[in-house]
Short mmCIF file of C-alpha atoms in Angstrom, two decimals:
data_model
loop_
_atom_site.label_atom_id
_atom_site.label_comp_id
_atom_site.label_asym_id
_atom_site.label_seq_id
_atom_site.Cartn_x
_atom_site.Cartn_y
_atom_site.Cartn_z
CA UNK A 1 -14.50 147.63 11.63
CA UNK A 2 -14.17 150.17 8.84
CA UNK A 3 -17.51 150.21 6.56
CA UNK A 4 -16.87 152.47 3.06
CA UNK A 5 -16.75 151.94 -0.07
CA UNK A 6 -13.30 152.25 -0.48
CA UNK A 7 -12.33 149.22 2.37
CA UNK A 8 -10.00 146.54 0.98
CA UNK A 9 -10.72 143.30 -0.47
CA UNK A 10 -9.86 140.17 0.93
CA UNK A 11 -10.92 137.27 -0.27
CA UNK A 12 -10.84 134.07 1.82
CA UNK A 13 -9.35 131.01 0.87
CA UNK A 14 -11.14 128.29 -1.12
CA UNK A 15 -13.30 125.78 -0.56
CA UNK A 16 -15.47 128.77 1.49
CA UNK A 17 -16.94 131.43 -0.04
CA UNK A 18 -15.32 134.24 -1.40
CA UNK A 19 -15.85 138.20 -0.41
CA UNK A 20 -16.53 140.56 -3.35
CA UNK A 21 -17.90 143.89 -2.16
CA UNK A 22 -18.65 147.35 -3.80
CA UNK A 23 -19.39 148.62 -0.45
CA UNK A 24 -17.42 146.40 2.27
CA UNK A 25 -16.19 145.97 5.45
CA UNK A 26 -13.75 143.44 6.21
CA UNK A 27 -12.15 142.17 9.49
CA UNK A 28 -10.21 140.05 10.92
CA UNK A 29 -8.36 140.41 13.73
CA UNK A 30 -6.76 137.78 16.59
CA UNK A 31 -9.78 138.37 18.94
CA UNK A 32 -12.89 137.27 16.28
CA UNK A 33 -11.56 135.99 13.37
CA UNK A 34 -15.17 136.88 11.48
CA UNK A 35 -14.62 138.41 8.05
CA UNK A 36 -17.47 140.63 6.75
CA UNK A 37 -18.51 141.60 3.79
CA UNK A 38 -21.52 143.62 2.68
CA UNK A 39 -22.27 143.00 -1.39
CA UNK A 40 -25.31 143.71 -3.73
CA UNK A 41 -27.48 143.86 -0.14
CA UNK A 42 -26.14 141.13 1.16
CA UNK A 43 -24.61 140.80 4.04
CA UNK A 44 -21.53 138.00 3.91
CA UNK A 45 -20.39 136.63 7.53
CA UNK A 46 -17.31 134.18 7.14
CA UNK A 47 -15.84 132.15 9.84
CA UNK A 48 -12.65 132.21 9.09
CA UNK A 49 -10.06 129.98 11.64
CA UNK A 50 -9.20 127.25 9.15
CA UNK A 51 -6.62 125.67 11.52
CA UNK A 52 -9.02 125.02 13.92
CA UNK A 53 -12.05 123.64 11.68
CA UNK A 54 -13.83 126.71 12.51
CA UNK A 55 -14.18 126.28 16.20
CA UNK A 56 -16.37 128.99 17.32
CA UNK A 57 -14.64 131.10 19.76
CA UNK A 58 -16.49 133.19 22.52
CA UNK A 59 -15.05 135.90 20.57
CA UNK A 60 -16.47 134.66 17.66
CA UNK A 61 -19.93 134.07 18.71
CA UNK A 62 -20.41 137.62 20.04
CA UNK A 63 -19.34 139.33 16.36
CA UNK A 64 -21.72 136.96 14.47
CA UNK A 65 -24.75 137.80 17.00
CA UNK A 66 -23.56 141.21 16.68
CA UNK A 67 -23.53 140.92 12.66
CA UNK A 68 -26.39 139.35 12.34
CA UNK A 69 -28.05 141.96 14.83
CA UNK A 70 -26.50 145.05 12.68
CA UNK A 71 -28.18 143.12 9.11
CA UNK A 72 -31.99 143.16 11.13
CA UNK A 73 -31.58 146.97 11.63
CA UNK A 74 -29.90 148.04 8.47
CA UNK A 75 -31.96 148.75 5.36
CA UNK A 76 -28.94 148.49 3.40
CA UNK A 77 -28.61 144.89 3.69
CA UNK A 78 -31.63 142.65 2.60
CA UNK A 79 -30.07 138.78 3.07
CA UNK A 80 -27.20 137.26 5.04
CA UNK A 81 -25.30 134.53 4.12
CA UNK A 82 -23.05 132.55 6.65
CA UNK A 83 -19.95 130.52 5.61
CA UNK A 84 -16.80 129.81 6.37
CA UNK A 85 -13.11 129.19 4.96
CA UNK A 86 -10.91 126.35 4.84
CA UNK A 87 -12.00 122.26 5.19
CA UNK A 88 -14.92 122.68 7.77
CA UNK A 89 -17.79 124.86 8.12
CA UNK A 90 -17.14 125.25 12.24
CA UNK A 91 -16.94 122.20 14.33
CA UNK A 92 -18.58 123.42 17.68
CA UNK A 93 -17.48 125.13 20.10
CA UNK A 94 -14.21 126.16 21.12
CA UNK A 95 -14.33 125.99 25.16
CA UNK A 96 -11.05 127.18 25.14
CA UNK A 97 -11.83 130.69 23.89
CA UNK A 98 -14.13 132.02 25.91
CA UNK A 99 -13.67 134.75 29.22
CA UNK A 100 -11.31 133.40 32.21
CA UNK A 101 -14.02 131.15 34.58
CA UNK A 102 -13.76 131.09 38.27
CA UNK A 103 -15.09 128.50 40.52
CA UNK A 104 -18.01 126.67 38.94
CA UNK A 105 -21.55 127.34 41.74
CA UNK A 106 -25.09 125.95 40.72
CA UNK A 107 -26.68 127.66 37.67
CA UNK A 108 -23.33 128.32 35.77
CA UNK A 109 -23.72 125.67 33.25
CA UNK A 110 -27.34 126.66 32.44
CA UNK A 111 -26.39 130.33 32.57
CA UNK A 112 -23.95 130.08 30.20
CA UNK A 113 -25.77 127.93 27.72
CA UNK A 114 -28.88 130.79 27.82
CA UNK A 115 -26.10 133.50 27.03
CA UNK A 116 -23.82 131.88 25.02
CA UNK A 117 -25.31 128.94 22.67
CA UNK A 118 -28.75 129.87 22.72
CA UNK A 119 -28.08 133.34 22.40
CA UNK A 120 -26.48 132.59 18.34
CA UNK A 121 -29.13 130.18 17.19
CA UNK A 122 -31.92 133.11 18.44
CA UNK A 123 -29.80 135.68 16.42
CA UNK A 124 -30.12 133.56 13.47
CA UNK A 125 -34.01 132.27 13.79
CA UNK A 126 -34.52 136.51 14.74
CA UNK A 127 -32.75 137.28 12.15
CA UNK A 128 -35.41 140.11 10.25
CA UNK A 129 -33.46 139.22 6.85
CA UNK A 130 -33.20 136.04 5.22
CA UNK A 131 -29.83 133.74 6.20
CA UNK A 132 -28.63 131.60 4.00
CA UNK A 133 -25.97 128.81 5.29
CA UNK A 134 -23.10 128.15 2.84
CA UNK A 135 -21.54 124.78 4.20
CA UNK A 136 -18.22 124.75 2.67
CA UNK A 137 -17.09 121.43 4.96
CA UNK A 138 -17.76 119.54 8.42
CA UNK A 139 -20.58 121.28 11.00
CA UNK A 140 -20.50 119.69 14.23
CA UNK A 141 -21.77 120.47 17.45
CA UNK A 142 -23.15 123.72 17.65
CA UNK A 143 -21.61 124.20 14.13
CA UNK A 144 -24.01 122.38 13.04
CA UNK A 145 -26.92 124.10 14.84
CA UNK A 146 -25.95 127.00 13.62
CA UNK A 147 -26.52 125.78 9.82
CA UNK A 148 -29.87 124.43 10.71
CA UNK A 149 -31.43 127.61 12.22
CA UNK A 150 -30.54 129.06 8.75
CA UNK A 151 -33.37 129.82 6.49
CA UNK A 152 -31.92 128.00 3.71
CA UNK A 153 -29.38 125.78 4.09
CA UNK A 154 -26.59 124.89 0.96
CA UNK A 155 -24.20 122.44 1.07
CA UNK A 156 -20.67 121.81 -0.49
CA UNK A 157 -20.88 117.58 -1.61
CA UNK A 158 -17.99 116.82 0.71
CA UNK A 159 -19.53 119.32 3.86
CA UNK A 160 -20.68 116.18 7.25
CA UNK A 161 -23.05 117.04 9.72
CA UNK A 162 -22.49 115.48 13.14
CA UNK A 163 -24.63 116.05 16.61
CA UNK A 164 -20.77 115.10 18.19
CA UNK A 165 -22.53 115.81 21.60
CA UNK A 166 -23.23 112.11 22.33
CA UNK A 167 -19.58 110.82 21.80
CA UNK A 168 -18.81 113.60 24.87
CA UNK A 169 -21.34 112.14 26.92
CA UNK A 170 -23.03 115.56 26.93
CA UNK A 171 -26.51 116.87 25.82
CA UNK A 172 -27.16 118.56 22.81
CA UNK A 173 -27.13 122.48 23.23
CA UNK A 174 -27.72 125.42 20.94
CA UNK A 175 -31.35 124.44 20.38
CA UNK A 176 -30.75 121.21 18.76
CA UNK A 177 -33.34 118.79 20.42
CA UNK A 178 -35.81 121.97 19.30
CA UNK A 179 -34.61 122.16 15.34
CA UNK A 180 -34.12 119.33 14.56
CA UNK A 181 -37.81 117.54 15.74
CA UNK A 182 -39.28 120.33 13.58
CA UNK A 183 -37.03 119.60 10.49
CA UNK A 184 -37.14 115.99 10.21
CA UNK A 185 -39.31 114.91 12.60
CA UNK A 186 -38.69 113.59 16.32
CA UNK A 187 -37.73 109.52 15.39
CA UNK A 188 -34.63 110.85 13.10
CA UNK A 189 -34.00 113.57 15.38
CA UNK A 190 -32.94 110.87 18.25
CA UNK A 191 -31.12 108.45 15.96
CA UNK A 192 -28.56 111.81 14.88
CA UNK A 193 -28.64 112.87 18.28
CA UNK A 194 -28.59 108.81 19.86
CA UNK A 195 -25.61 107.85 17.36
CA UNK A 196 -23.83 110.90 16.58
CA UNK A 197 -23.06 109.09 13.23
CA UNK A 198 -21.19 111.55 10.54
CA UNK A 199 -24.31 112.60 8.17
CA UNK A 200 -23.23 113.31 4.50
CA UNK A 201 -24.34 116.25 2.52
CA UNK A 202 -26.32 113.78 0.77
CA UNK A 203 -28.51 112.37 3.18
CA UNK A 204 -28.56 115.42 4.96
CA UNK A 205 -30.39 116.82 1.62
CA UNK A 206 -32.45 113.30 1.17
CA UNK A 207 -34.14 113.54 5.21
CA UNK A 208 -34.39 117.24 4.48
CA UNK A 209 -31.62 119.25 6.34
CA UNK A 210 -30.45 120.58 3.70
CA UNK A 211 -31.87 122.55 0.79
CA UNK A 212 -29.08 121.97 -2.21
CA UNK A 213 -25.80 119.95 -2.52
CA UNK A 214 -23.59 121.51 -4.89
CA UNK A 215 -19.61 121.16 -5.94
CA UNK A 216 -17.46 122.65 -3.63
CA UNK A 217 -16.64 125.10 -6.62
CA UNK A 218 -19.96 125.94 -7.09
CA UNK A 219 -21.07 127.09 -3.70
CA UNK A 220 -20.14 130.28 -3.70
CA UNK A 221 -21.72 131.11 -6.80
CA UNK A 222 -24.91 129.70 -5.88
CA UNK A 223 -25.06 131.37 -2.17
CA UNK A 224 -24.09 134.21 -4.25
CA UNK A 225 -27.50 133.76 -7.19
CA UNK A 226 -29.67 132.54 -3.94
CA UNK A 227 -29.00 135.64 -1.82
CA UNK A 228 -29.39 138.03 -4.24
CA UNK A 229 -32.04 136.94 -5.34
CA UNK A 230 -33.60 136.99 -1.66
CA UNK A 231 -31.89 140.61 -1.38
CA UNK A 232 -33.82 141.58 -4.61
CA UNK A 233 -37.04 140.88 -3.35
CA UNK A 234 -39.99 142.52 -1.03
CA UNK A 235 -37.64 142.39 2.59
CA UNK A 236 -40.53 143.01 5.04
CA UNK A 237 -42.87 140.73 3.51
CA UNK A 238 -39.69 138.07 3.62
CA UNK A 239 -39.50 138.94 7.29
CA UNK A 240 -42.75 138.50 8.08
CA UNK A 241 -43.06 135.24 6.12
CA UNK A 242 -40.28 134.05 8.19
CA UNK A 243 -41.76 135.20 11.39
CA UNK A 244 -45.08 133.16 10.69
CA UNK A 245 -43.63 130.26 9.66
CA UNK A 246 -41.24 129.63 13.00
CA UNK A 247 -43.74 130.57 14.85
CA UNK A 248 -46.16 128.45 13.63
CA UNK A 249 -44.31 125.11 14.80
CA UNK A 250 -45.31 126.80 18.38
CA UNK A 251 -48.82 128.02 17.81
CA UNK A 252 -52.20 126.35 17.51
CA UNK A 253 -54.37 126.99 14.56
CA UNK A 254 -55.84 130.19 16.04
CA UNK A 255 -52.85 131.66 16.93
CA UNK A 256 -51.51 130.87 13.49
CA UNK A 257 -54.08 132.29 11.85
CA UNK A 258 -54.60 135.80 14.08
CA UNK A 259 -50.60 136.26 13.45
CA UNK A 260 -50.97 135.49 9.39
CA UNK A 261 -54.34 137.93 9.17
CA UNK A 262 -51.79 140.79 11.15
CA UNK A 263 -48.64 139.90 8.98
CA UNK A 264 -50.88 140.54 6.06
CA UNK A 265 -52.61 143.84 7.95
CA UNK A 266 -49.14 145.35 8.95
CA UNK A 267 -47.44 143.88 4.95
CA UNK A 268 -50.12 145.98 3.19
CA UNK A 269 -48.81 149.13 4.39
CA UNK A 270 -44.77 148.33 2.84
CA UNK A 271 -43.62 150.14 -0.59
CA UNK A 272 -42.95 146.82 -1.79
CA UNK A 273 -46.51 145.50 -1.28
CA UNK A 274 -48.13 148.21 -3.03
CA UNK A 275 -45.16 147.81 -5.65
CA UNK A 276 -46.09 144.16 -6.20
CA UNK A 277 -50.03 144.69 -6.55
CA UNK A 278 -49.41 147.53 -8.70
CA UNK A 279 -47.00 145.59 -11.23
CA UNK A 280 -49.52 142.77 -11.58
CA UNK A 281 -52.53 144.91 -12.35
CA UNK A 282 -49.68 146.91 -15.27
CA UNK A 283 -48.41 143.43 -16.07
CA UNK A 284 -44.23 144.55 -15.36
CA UNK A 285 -41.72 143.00 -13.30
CA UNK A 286 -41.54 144.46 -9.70
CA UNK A 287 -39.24 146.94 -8.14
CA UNK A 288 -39.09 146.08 -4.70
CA UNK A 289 -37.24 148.54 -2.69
CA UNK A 290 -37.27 146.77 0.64
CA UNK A 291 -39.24 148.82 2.51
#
């Protein structure tokens, strides 16, 4: 992957969001199929296999941990949004693409699960920057997994969200009986994950999945507003805000509070903090440089 300012534009197809960089990289080549994009800060990561709904490909999984990996350690990118091209967001996994398997022995199942779709929904929830999801259609599966561990989910109106792991007669992977009891609660986390039912982008906004429903033409624009707006702001104070509040679905009230009292300790000693004091005591917008 080339990454200068002079890389070509591509632009993927509508109803997913579009790429427009002044510094970018983009790729996409037979083995991941991920187009990236890094604009304004933020850091664009498109799944982009139309024909196949998305499917994510062992290929594909590894370059969006990797992304997603790269946008933690760079200072040059201060949000991530995730999307995708074509009719559906990513409808699971495709068990086709992975590495050649051999004969199956004890352990292999739960081995793979641990490094494969574990491994993407803890890039996402580690993620030190912001992700926003951009749901341009249907997220099933792991797909759909991989929107929820997003910090802030958007949703095109005709985008579905199905836990299709029940119509296999398989359990739910990719941390799904662990997000969704924490996002809507335990009693409509079993009747998705009982039923498998198709969930619009509606309901999925009304029960709380989802953050905004918005046209299919307006999504990009508004991943677009959200994330730089996100990108704009104090980044290690973001990070650490989204550190307490995942962990805090783990932690009793102690441990919730030591970790807040440290976040704060370890916040106070950023650019931006001393940035945002400083422009509230001279009564001026901040400057927040994301350090």
């Amino acid at each position: 992957m080339t990454d200068s300012p002079r890389a070509p534009r591509e632009a993927p197809e509508t109803p997913g969001v579009r790429s427009r960089a002044s510094h970018e990289s983009t790729e996409k080549s037979l083995d991941s199929l991920i187009r990236h994009a890094t604009d304004n800060a933020v850091s664009w990561i498109t799944l982009d296999r139309p024909e196949a709904m998305n499917a994510l490909t062992w290929d594909q999984r590894e370059r969006v941990i990797a992304l997603l990996a790269a946008a933690s350690a760079d200072p040059g990118v201060r949000a991530v949004v995730i999307t995708a091209t074509g009719r559906g967001f990513c409808a699971g996994a495709d068990l086709r693409g992975g590495p050649p398997a051999g004969e199956r022995v004890p352990g292999d199942v739960a081995r793979t699960v641990r490094l494969g779709a574990q491994r993407l929904i803890a890039a996402v929830l580690d993620c030190e920057k912001p992700v926003i999801a951009a749901v341009n259609g249907t997220a099933a599966g792991i797909g759909a997994h991989l929107a929820f561990a997003c910090d802030l989910v958007l949703a095109a109106e005709p985008a579905r969200f199905i836990e299709v792991f029940v119509r296999r007669g398989l359990v739910p992977d990719g941390g799904g009986a662990y997000l969704l009891p924490r996002l809507v609660g335990p009693q409509r986390a079993k009747e998705l994950m009982f039923f498998g039912d198709a969930l619009s982008a509606a309901d999925a906004e009304r029960i709380g999945l989802v953050n905004r429903v918005v046209p299919p033409e307006a999504l990009e624009k508004t991943a677009r507003e959200w994330s730089e707006r996100l990108a704009a702001g104090p980044t290690r104070a973001l990070a650490l805000t989204k550190q307490l509040v995942n962990a805090s679905l783990d932690a009793d009230r102690g441990s919730a509070f030591a970790a807040e009292a440290a976040a704060q300790e370890i916040n106070m000693t950023t650019v931006d903090a001393n940035e945002g004091v400083a422009s509230f005591v001279e009564r001026r917008t901040p400057r927040y440089e994301g350090h």
